[in-house]
Short mmCIF file of C-alpha atoms and ligand atoms in Angstrom, two decimals:
data_model
loop_
_atom_site.label_atom_id
_atom_site.label_comp_id
_atom_site.label_asym_id
_atom_site.label_seq_id
_atom_site.Cartn_x
_atom_site.Cartn_y
_atom_site.Cartn_z
CA UNK A 1 56.71 65.01 160.21
CA UNK A 2 54.99 65.87 163.38
CA UNK A 3 54.58 63.15 165.88
CA UNK A 4 51.27 61.39 165.74
CA UNK A 5 48.75 61.52 168.45
CA UNK A 6 46.68 58.41 167.97
CA UNK A 7 43.24 58.50 169.38
CA UNK A 8 42.03 55.06 170.19
CA UNK A 9 38.52 54.09 170.93
CA UNK A 10 36.75 50.93 171.91
CA UNK A 11 35.65 48.76 169.01
CA UNK A 12 32.06 49.33 168.06
CA UNK A 13 29.86 46.29 168.24
CA UNK A 14 29.94 45.74 164.51
CA UNK A 15 33.52 46.70 163.84
CA UNK A 16 34.86 43.16 163.84
CA UNK A 17 32.50 42.05 161.11
CA UNK A 18 33.67 43.04 157.68
CA UNK A 19 36.90 44.45 159.00
CA UNK A 20 38.30 44.22 155.48
CA UNK A 21 36.13 47.24 154.71
CA UNK A 22 36.44 49.10 157.92
CA UNK A 23 39.35 51.16 158.98
CA UNK A 24 39.49 49.16 162.15
CA UNK A 25 40.84 45.94 160.90
CA UNK A 26 43.58 45.57 158.36
CA UNK A 27 46.30 47.47 160.05
CA UNK A 28 45.32 46.44 163.52
CA UNK A 29 46.71 42.99 163.99
CA UNK A 30 48.26 43.93 167.28
CA UNK A 31 45.37 46.04 168.42
CA UNK A 32 41.81 45.59 167.28
CA UNK A 33 41.00 49.07 168.42
CA UNK A 34 39.76 51.68 166.05
CA UNK A 35 42.44 54.11 165.17
CA UNK A 36 41.92 57.65 164.07
CA UNK A 37 44.77 60.03 163.56
CA UNK A 38 44.91 63.64 164.35
CA UNK A 39 48.02 65.67 164.69
CA UNK A 40 47.37 69.14 163.49
CA UNK A 41 48.72 72.44 164.45
CA UNK A 42 45.76 74.71 163.98
CA UNK A 43 47.81 77.78 164.42
CA UNK A 44 50.20 76.88 161.66
CA UNK A 45 48.43 74.69 159.22
CA UNK A 46 44.74 75.20 159.66
CA UNK A 47 42.49 78.17 159.67
CA UNK A 48 40.79 78.52 163.01
CA UNK A 49 37.24 77.48 162.48
CA UNK A 50 35.72 80.22 164.48
CA UNK A 51 34.76 83.44 162.79
CA UNK A 52 36.75 86.39 164.07
CA UNK A 53 35.23 88.14 167.03
CA UNK A 54 33.22 91.08 165.84
CA UNK A 55 30.96 93.53 167.51
CA UNK A 56 28.06 91.72 165.94
CA UNK A 57 28.84 88.58 167.85
CA UNK A 58 25.85 87.66 169.97
CA UNK A 59 28.13 86.21 172.59
CA UNK A 60 28.81 87.97 175.79
CA UNK A 61 32.38 89.30 175.87
CA UNK A 62 33.08 87.70 179.21
CA UNK A 63 32.41 84.17 178.11
CA UNK A 64 36.14 83.62 177.84
CA UNK A 65 37.00 80.52 175.88
CA UNK A 66 33.62 80.30 174.23
CA UNK A 67 33.78 83.89 173.15
CA UNK A 68 37.18 83.29 171.65
CA UNK A 69 35.79 80.42 169.65
CA UNK A 70 32.68 82.38 168.77
CA UNK A 71 31.18 79.26 167.35
CA UNK A 72 27.61 79.07 168.51
CA UNK A 73 24.88 80.84 166.59
CA UNK A 74 21.95 82.65 168.13
CA UNK A 75 19.53 79.71 168.00
CA UNK A 76 22.01 77.78 170.07
CA UNK A 77 22.26 80.59 172.56
CA UNK A 78 18.64 80.12 173.50
CA UNK A 79 19.12 76.41 173.96
CA UNK A 80 22.06 77.03 176.22
CA UNK A 81 19.74 78.33 178.86
CA UNK A 82 17.51 75.30 178.66
CA UNK A 83 18.13 71.74 179.70
CA UNK A 84 17.92 69.10 177.04
CA UNK A 85 15.88 66.96 179.44
CA UNK A 86 13.16 69.60 179.45
CA UNK A 87 12.61 69.23 175.73
CA UNK A 88 13.60 65.67 174.91
CA UNK A 89 13.23 62.25 176.46
CA UNK A 90 16.66 60.64 176.22
CA UNK A 91 16.74 57.03 175.07
CA UNK A 92 19.08 54.15 174.30
CA UNK A 93 22.64 54.49 173.02
CA UNK A 94 22.99 54.04 169.25
CA UNK A 95 26.66 54.81 168.83
CA UNK A 96 29.86 55.71 170.57
CA UNK A 97 31.93 58.74 169.62
CA UNK A 98 35.35 60.02 170.52
CA UNK A 99 34.14 62.46 173.15
CA UNK A 100 30.86 60.92 174.10
CA UNK A 101 27.96 58.87 172.97
CA UNK A 102 25.09 59.07 170.52
CA UNK A 103 21.64 58.30 171.88
CA UNK A 104 18.10 58.20 170.66
CA UNK A 105 15.87 60.99 171.91
CA UNK A 106 12.26 61.97 171.44
CA UNK A 107 10.81 65.47 171.33
CA UNK A 108 8.37 66.07 174.18
CA UNK A 109 6.43 68.42 171.96
CA UNK A 110 6.14 66.54 168.67
CA UNK A 111 7.00 63.00 169.73
CA UNK A 112 9.47 62.84 166.85
CA UNK A 113 12.66 60.83 167.28
CA UNK A 114 16.14 62.30 166.91
CA UNK A 115 19.73 61.32 167.60
CA UNK A 116 21.64 63.28 170.19
CA UNK A 117 25.41 63.29 170.21
CA UNK A 118 26.86 64.38 173.52
CA UNK A 119 30.37 65.71 173.23
CA UNK A 120 32.45 66.08 176.36
CA UNK A 121 34.06 69.50 176.33
CA UNK A 122 37.39 68.47 177.86
CA UNK A 123 38.63 71.94 176.98
CA UNK A 124 39.28 70.65 173.46
CA UNK A 125 38.91 73.17 170.73
CA UNK A 126 38.06 70.42 168.26
CA UNK A 127 34.74 69.87 170.02
CA UNK A 128 33.74 73.49 169.55
CA UNK A 129 34.94 73.24 165.97
CA UNK A 130 32.75 70.22 165.29
CA UNK A 131 29.68 72.02 166.61
CA UNK A 132 30.44 75.15 164.65
CA UNK A 133 31.10 73.30 161.40
CA UNK A 134 27.94 71.24 161.71
CA UNK A 135 25.98 74.44 162.15
CA UNK A 136 27.77 75.98 159.20
CA UNK A 137 26.92 73.07 156.90
CA UNK A 138 23.55 71.99 158.23
CA UNK A 139 20.77 72.44 155.70
CA UNK A 140 22.30 70.52 152.79
CA UNK A 141 20.17 67.45 152.05
CA UNK A 142 23.18 65.16 152.41
CA UNK A 143 24.59 66.60 155.60
CA UNK A 144 23.11 65.21 158.77
CA UNK A 145 20.81 67.98 159.94
CA UNK A 146 21.57 69.66 163.21
CA UNK A 147 18.33 70.59 164.92
CA UNK A 148 19.60 72.27 168.04
CA UNK A 149 22.51 72.40 170.43
CA UNK A 150 22.28 72.33 174.19
CA UNK A 151 25.18 73.00 176.46
CA UNK A 152 25.82 72.25 180.08
CA UNK A 153 28.99 72.53 182.12
CA UNK A 154 30.47 69.31 180.77
CA UNK A 155 28.90 68.62 177.40
CA UNK A 156 27.51 69.90 174.20
CA UNK A 157 24.39 67.99 173.17
CA UNK A 158 23.84 68.03 169.44
CA UNK A 159 20.30 67.07 168.51
CA UNK A 160 20.38 65.75 164.95
CA UNK A 161 17.98 64.16 162.54
CA UNK A 162 17.87 60.42 163.10
CA UNK A 163 19.39 58.32 160.33
CA UNK A 164 17.40 55.19 160.94
CA UNK A 165 19.26 52.93 158.54
CA UNK A 166 22.56 53.36 160.34
CA UNK A 167 26.01 53.39 158.82
CA UNK A 168 27.00 52.71 155.24
CA UNK A 169 29.67 50.39 156.60
CA UNK A 170 26.97 48.04 157.84
CA UNK A 171 25.31 47.98 154.42
CA UNK A 172 28.67 47.19 152.84
CA UNK A 173 29.04 44.15 155.04
CA UNK A 174 26.05 42.64 153.24
CA UNK A 175 28.08 42.41 150.04
CA UNK A 176 29.51 44.38 147.18
CA UNK A 177 27.41 47.16 145.74
CA UNK A 178 26.16 47.00 142.17
CA UNK A 179 27.62 49.67 139.92
CA UNK A 180 24.22 51.32 139.71
CA UNK A 181 23.89 51.56 143.46
CA UNK A 182 27.49 52.65 143.96
CA UNK A 183 27.22 55.35 141.30
CA UNK A 184 24.10 56.84 142.90
CA UNK A 185 25.78 56.83 146.27
CA UNK A 186 29.05 58.30 145.02
CA UNK A 187 27.20 61.00 143.11
CA UNK A 188 25.50 62.12 146.33
CA UNK A 189 28.69 61.80 148.32
CA UNK A 190 30.76 63.81 145.88
CA UNK A 191 27.95 66.36 145.69
CA UNK A 192 28.09 66.89 149.42
CA UNK A 193 31.91 66.94 149.43
CA UNK A 194 31.76 69.65 146.76
CA UNK A 195 29.31 71.57 148.95
CA UNK A 196 31.61 71.27 151.98
CA UNK A 197 34.54 72.55 149.93
CA UNK A 198 32.52 75.43 148.59
CA UNK A 199 31.62 76.27 152.17
CA UNK A 200 35.33 76.26 153.00
CA UNK A 201 35.26 73.00 154.93
CA UNK A 202 37.46 69.94 154.48
CA UNK A 203 35.91 66.85 156.08
CA UNK A 204 39.16 64.84 156.32
CA UNK A 205 37.44 61.67 157.46
CA UNK A 206 35.45 60.37 154.50
CA UNK A 207 34.77 56.70 155.18
CA UNK A 208 31.73 54.43 155.40
CA UNK A 209 31.51 54.73 159.17
CA UNK A 210 30.77 58.42 158.71
CA UNK A 211 28.12 58.07 156.06
CA UNK A 212 24.70 57.44 157.52
CA UNK A 213 21.69 56.12 155.68
CA UNK A 214 18.09 57.25 155.65
CA UNK A 215 15.11 54.98 155.15
CA UNK A 216 14.62 56.33 151.60
CA UNK A 217 18.20 55.41 150.69
CA UNK A 218 19.57 58.96 150.95
CA UNK A 219 22.99 59.37 152.49
CA UNK A 220 23.98 61.82 155.18
CA UNK A 221 27.54 62.86 155.77
CA UNK A 222 28.20 62.83 159.51
CA UNK A 223 30.99 63.18 162.04
CA UNK A 224 32.70 66.48 161.47
CA UNK A 225 35.07 65.79 164.34
CA UNK A 226 38.13 66.09 162.11
CA UNK A 227 36.72 68.70 159.75
CA UNK A 228 38.43 72.06 159.47
CA UNK A 229 37.77 75.27 157.66
CA UNK A 230 40.24 76.24 155.03
CA UNK A 231 40.65 79.47 153.13
CA UNK A 232 41.01 79.22 149.38
CA UNK A 233 44.55 78.26 148.44
CA UNK A 234 45.50 77.55 152.02
CA UNK A 235 47.25 74.31 152.85
CA UNK A 236 46.86 72.00 155.79
CA UNK A 237 49.61 70.13 157.55
CA UNK A 238 49.68 67.41 160.14
CA UNK A 239 48.27 63.96 159.87
CA UNK A 240 44.54 63.62 160.29
CA UNK A 241 42.13 60.98 159.12
CA UNK A 242 41.57 57.28 159.37
CA UNK A 243 44.58 55.25 158.22
CA UNK A 244 43.25 53.31 155.25
CA UNK A 245 41.49 56.39 153.88
CA UNK A 246 44.33 58.87 154.33
CA UNK A 247 45.61 60.47 151.15
CA UNK A 248 49.31 60.09 150.35
CA UNK A 249 50.00 63.82 150.51
CA UNK A 250 48.76 63.84 154.12
CA UNK A 251 51.65 61.50 154.92
CA UNK A 252 54.27 63.50 153.11
CA UNK A 253 53.56 67.17 153.68
CA UNK A 254 50.98 69.84 153.02
CA UNK A 255 47.58 69.04 151.69
CA UNK A 256 44.25 70.54 150.70
CA UNK A 257 40.58 69.66 150.38
CA UNK A 258 41.54 67.13 147.70
CA UNK A 259 42.12 64.60 150.46
CA UNK A 260 38.34 64.14 150.56
CA UNK A 261 38.35 62.96 146.95
CA UNK A 262 41.01 60.39 147.75
CA UNK A 263 38.90 59.18 150.70
CA UNK A 264 35.86 58.90 148.45
CA UNK A 265 38.01 56.96 145.94
CA UNK A 266 39.02 54.48 148.63
CA UNK A 267 35.35 54.15 149.53
CA UNK A 268 34.30 53.58 145.92
CA UNK A 269 36.96 50.90 145.61
CA UNK A 270 35.60 49.19 148.73
CA UNK A 271 32.00 49.47 147.50
CA UNK A 272 32.70 47.81 144.17
CA UNK A 273 35.60 45.48 144.86
CA UNK A 274 34.69 44.59 148.43
CA UNK A 275 38.09 45.31 149.95
CA UNK A 276 40.18 48.34 150.78
CA UNK A 277 42.74 49.26 148.13
CA UNK A 278 45.68 49.87 150.45
CA UNK A 279 46.26 47.32 153.15
CA UNK A 280 48.98 46.18 155.50
CA UNK A 281 49.66 44.38 158.73
CA UNK A 282 50.64 47.52 160.57
CA UNK A 283 49.95 51.20 160.42
CA UNK A 284 53.32 51.73 158.78
CA UNK A 285 52.59 49.08 156.16
CA UNK A 286 49.24 50.69 155.33
CA UNK A 287 50.91 54.07 154.94
CA UNK A 288 53.62 52.54 152.78
CA UNK A 289 50.95 50.98 150.56
CA UNK A 290 49.14 54.30 150.28
CA UNK A 291 52.34 55.94 149.13
CA UNK A 292 53.59 53.27 146.75
CA UNK A 293 51.23 50.46 145.76
CA UNK A 294 49.99 50.62 142.17
CA UNK A 295 46.48 49.26 141.78
CA UNK A 296 46.32 46.36 139.35
CA UNK A 297 43.08 46.94 137.48
CA UNK A 298 43.66 43.76 135.48
CA UNK A 299 43.63 41.36 138.40
CA UNK A 300 40.76 38.88 138.77
CA UNK A 301 39.28 41.03 141.50
CA UNK A 302 38.33 43.58 138.88
CA UNK A 303 36.77 41.20 136.40
CA UNK A 304 33.15 42.09 137.17
CA UNK A 305 33.88 45.82 137.31
CA UNK A 306 33.33 47.96 134.23
CA UNK A 307 36.21 49.79 132.60
CA UNK A 308 34.53 53.07 133.32
CA UNK A 309 34.30 52.39 137.03
CA UNK A 310 37.98 51.40 137.04
CA UNK A 311 38.78 54.59 135.19
CA UNK A 312 37.00 56.73 137.77
CA UNK A 313 38.62 54.96 140.70
CA UNK A 314 42.02 55.40 139.05
CA UNK A 315 41.38 59.10 138.67
CA UNK A 316 40.21 59.52 142.26
CA UNK A 317 43.18 57.58 143.59
CA UNK A 318 45.73 59.60 141.63
CA UNK A 319 48.68 60.46 143.83
CA UNK A 320 49.58 63.56 141.89
CA UNK A 321 47.18 66.00 143.52
CA UNK A 322 47.23 68.36 140.54
CA UNK A 323 45.96 65.53 138.36
CA UNK A 324 43.46 64.09 140.81
CA UNK A 325 39.92 64.40 139.53
CA UNK A 326 37.83 67.23 141.01
CA UNK A 327 34.26 66.94 142.33
CA UNK A 328 32.87 68.63 139.21
CA UNK A 329 34.79 66.28 136.98
CA UNK A 330 33.53 63.27 138.93
CA UNK A 331 29.96 64.45 138.59
CA UNK A 332 30.48 64.62 134.82
CA UNK A 333 32.32 61.34 134.57
CA UNK A 334 30.60 58.98 132.11
CA UNK A 335 30.23 56.28 134.72
CA UNK A 336 28.30 58.61 137.03
CA UNK A 337 26.22 60.01 134.19
CA UNK A 338 25.41 56.60 132.84
CA UNK A 339 23.88 55.39 136.07
CA UNK A 340 22.45 58.59 137.44
CA UNK A 341 21.91 61.60 135.18
CA UNK A 342 19.91 59.80 132.54
CA UNK A 343 18.83 56.91 134.69
CA UNK A 344 15.24 57.00 133.53
CA UNK A 345 16.24 57.17 129.89
CA UNK A 346 19.40 55.13 129.76
CA UNK A 347 18.29 52.33 132.00
CA UNK A 348 14.59 52.02 131.41
CA UNK A 349 14.57 48.75 133.31
CA UNK A 350 13.16 46.17 131.06
CA UNK A 351 16.24 44.82 129.43
CA UNK A 352 19.36 43.89 131.29
CA UNK A 353 20.98 43.00 128.01
CA UNK A 354 20.21 46.38 126.69
CA UNK A 355 21.73 48.24 129.61
CA UNK A 356 24.80 46.07 129.58
CA UNK A 357 25.12 46.76 125.87
CA UNK A 358 25.14 50.45 126.71
CA UNK A 359 27.86 49.88 129.24
CA UNK A 360 29.86 47.95 126.65
CA UNK A 361 29.53 50.72 124.14
CA UNK A 362 30.26 53.35 126.72
CA UNK A 363 33.39 51.46 127.61
CA UNK A 364 34.37 51.58 124.00
CA UNK A 365 33.77 55.31 123.86
CA UNK A 366 35.78 55.85 127.01
CA UNK A 367 38.58 53.66 125.76
CA UNK A 368 38.85 55.62 122.57
CA UNK A 369 38.89 58.88 124.44
CA UNK A 370 41.47 57.52 126.80
CA UNK A 371 43.65 56.62 123.85
CA UNK A 372 43.16 60.02 122.33
CA UNK A 373 44.12 61.78 125.50
CA UNK A 374 46.26 59.27 127.28
CA UNK A 375 48.23 61.82 129.25
CA UNK A 376 45.25 62.62 131.41
CA UNK A 377 44.38 59.04 132.11
CA UNK A 378 45.72 57.15 135.06
CA UNK A 379 44.93 53.79 133.57
CA UNK A 380 44.12 52.12 130.28
CA UNK A 381 41.81 49.25 129.61
CA UNK A 382 40.96 46.80 126.93
CA UNK A 383 38.22 47.57 124.47
CA UNK A 384 35.00 45.69 124.95
CA UNK A 385 33.07 47.54 122.32
CA UNK A 386 31.46 46.50 119.11
CA UNK A 387 30.72 48.86 116.29
CA UNK A 388 27.30 47.63 115.31
CA UNK A 389 25.40 49.52 117.95
CA UNK A 390 21.85 50.63 117.70
CA UNK A 391 21.75 54.36 117.54
CA UNK A 392 18.35 54.92 119.01
CA UNK A 393 19.29 54.79 122.62
CA UNK A 394 19.01 58.05 124.48
CA UNK A 395 21.27 56.73 127.18
CA UNK A 396 23.92 55.97 124.65
CA UNK A 397 23.71 59.48 123.32
CA UNK A 398 24.04 60.84 126.82
CA UNK A 399 26.93 58.54 127.50
CA UNK A 400 28.75 59.56 124.37
CA UNK A 401 28.12 63.19 125.11
CA UNK A 402 29.64 62.61 128.49
CA UNK A 403 32.54 60.68 127.03
CA UNK A 404 33.31 63.33 124.49
CA UNK A 405 33.35 65.89 127.24
CA UNK A 406 36.67 64.37 128.23
CA UNK A 407 38.38 65.05 124.94
CA UNK A 408 41.14 67.57 125.33
CA UNK A 409 40.45 70.23 122.82
CA UNK A 410 41.67 73.72 122.03
CA UNK A 411 39.36 76.67 121.68
CA UNK A 412 39.42 76.81 117.82
CA UNK A 413 38.67 73.09 117.66
CA UNK A 414 35.90 73.55 120.14
CA UNK A 415 34.29 76.20 117.98
CA UNK A 416 34.65 74.00 114.91
CA UNK A 417 33.07 71.10 116.71
CA UNK A 418 30.20 73.23 117.90
CA UNK A 419 29.65 74.49 114.38
CA UNK A 420 29.60 70.93 113.12
CA UNK A 421 27.04 70.02 115.71
CA UNK A 422 24.79 73.00 115.31
CA UNK A 423 24.78 72.60 111.55
CA UNK A 424 23.30 69.15 111.75
CA UNK A 425 19.60 68.72 111.26
CA UNK A 426 17.69 66.82 113.90
CA UNK A 427 20.28 67.24 116.58
CA UNK A 428 18.05 69.32 118.79
CA UNK A 429 15.68 66.39 119.11
CA UNK A 430 18.28 63.95 120.28
CA UNK A 431 18.16 64.71 123.92
CA UNK A 432 14.78 65.45 125.34
CA UNK A 433 14.62 68.38 127.67
CA UNK A 434 18.23 69.41 127.34
CA UNK A 435 19.82 70.71 124.18
CA UNK A 436 22.80 68.55 123.38
CA UNK A 437 24.58 71.58 122.04
CA UNK A 438 24.54 73.32 125.41
CA UNK A 439 25.48 70.10 127.16
CA UNK A 440 28.50 69.63 124.93
CA UNK A 441 29.66 73.19 124.92
CA UNK A 442 29.39 73.27 128.68
CA UNK A 443 31.51 70.20 128.97
CA UNK A 444 33.98 71.23 126.36
CA UNK A 445 34.43 74.55 128.09
CA UNK A 446 35.15 72.60 131.21
CA UNK A 447 37.70 70.50 129.31
CA UNK A 448 39.38 73.60 128.09
CA UNK A 449 39.51 75.02 131.57
CA UNK A 450 40.82 71.94 133.25
CA UNK A 451 43.40 70.74 130.79
CA UNK A 452 46.51 72.70 130.28
CA UNK A 453 48.73 72.28 127.29
CA UNK A 454 47.51 69.40 125.22
CA UNK A 455 44.92 69.35 122.50
CA UNK A 456 43.97 66.82 119.92
CA UNK A 457 42.79 67.42 116.40
CA UNK A 458 39.28 66.22 116.74
CA UNK A 459 38.48 66.82 113.08
CA UNK A 460 41.14 64.38 111.96
CA UNK A 461 40.36 61.73 114.52
CA UNK A 462 38.23 59.09 112.91
CA UNK A 463 36.88 57.71 116.11
CA UNK A 464 35.86 61.09 117.35
CA UNK A 465 34.20 61.76 114.05
CA UNK A 466 32.37 58.49 114.29
CA UNK A 467 31.06 59.48 117.69
CA UNK A 468 29.96 62.79 116.34
CA UNK A 469 28.03 61.08 113.60
CA UNK A 470 26.27 59.03 116.22
CA UNK A 471 25.79 62.00 118.44
CA UNK A 472 24.10 63.99 115.76
CA UNK A 473 22.06 61.16 114.34
CA UNK A 474 18.38 61.62 115.12
CA UNK A 475 16.63 58.96 117.14
CA UNK A 476 15.95 55.84 115.14
CA UNK A 477 18.12 56.77 112.17
N1 ATP B 501 22.23 61.27 163.31
C1 ATP B 501 22.45 60.00 163.58
N2 ATP B 501 21.51 59.08 163.38
C2 ATP B 501 21.72 57.77 163.65
N3 ATP B 501 22.87 57.30 164.16
C3 ATP B 501 23.86 58.17 164.40
C4 ATP B 501 23.71 59.56 164.12
N4 ATP B 501 24.87 60.18 164.42
C5 ATP B 501 25.69 59.23 164.86
N5 ATP B 501 25.11 58.02 164.85
C6 ATP B 501 25.69 56.74 165.26
O1 ATP B 501 26.65 57.00 166.24
C7 ATP B 501 27.93 56.60 165.79
C8 ATP B 501 28.98 57.55 166.29
O2 ATP B 501 28.72 58.86 165.82
P1 ATP B 501 29.82 59.73 165.11
O3 ATP B 501 30.10 59.15 163.78
O4 ATP B 501 29.40 61.13 165.10
O5 ATP B 501 30.95 59.49 166.07
P2 ATP B 501 32.37 58.85 165.84
O6 ATP B 501 32.65 58.58 164.40
O7 ATP B 501 32.53 57.70 166.74
O8 ATP B 501 33.05 60.09 166.31
P3 ATP B 501 34.55 60.37 166.31
O9 ATP B 501 35.07 59.90 165.01
O10 ATP B 501 34.56 61.84 166.49
O11 ATP B 501 35.05 59.60 167.45
C9 ATP B 501 27.83 56.55 164.27
O12 ATP B 501 28.76 55.68 163.71
C10 ATP B 501 26.41 56.08 164.10
O13 ATP B 501 26.33 54.69 164.24
#
């Protein structure tokens, strides 16, 4: 393993509060300083982030280092010639970064407020990489928007949209998140992680300090200081990340974009349980826990947490990378669907009892599926279901549809199941706006694609058949 270069920074004002959630506290008994790791050999393990120099590059060929990096787009070129002070009034500091600070600023033209992150160049390629990656990703609703970049001899100044509500970490210090709130947040987070991966970027530093909040509750992924671009199938090496959020494969060898899912799993654990899953008195102890500690989903800590949430966390924190849940699978996980996809239908508000009954039943559905396909599950839970459910709940139908999407099924069985479903009168009316048939076939196709060698005989599985009866029962029957 390559030697670590530990970058230490001063503790942010709020870092001491809620240190059980932050990466600054648990492993830092000796030093309260924030610790971020980066030890990567770009030339060996990581694709250079800059696009190759081409004749179409707008950069002057004699710009030396900057030309080599080729990382600034044409809109930035214009800003290079201007001083940030000519266009913005710089204000108070709102955060401290590795290479510089983040300040408020106000446009002289529109009067609108922004945040400006000033990164000291220091000859470090990572700074150029951060700018380039932010430009590459900017535009997604959950990536902090980069408005413009100014450059002087010592700094890059990144003018970004202002996330007025600050860091997710600070919200977490107010207490554990409800499952509803956590699911909405994780759905957006995983959506933006998926986008990053599709754009060939691995963030490598998913943690609540790097998730900023907007006044309307939207999240913005920020701080691409450790992000790298990665070609499909390429592996990274070298330790990078923040200790408590680092995936086990980062500590043991080569890794891929899946490290971001592990980081999001650690975050989800912290959101719901209120503490980090892998802790220790030293950096080494934290790493040892990441590599070896088995989460005990049956401990008292988990009592208020639904089985489905535990299931998702278990799948995100799966050490076997090939079995770790993917972003698409997370977005189709019953827990996410229950609280987000059909929010207006499944949780119409009025009755707490009713929504908790749905959760209970959903847990039952998930349990049964887990039993049917135990090899793909990282954990198993006790049944909390009861079989006398009402069948007129759209949310329940959605939830079951989602649950059944996790059944491992072979292609002939899939066809048989689809036939069964299509042949049933009234089914088309079950799910307003979206044909259940297409929903199921979509998900079953996904199951087929993602699961290798195992299939279950759905037609001979009583529980599955029972679900199907419910699934195809018209509303109110
Ligand atoms: N667009 C923004 N709007 C509001 N606050 C911001 C914004 N960008 C950054 N901040 C604040 O500044 C802090 C530091 O910014 P950032 O996360 O980019 O740096 P950092 O995590 O300290 O950087 P690094 O990890 O590279 O050292 C954030 O934690 C946040 O409080």
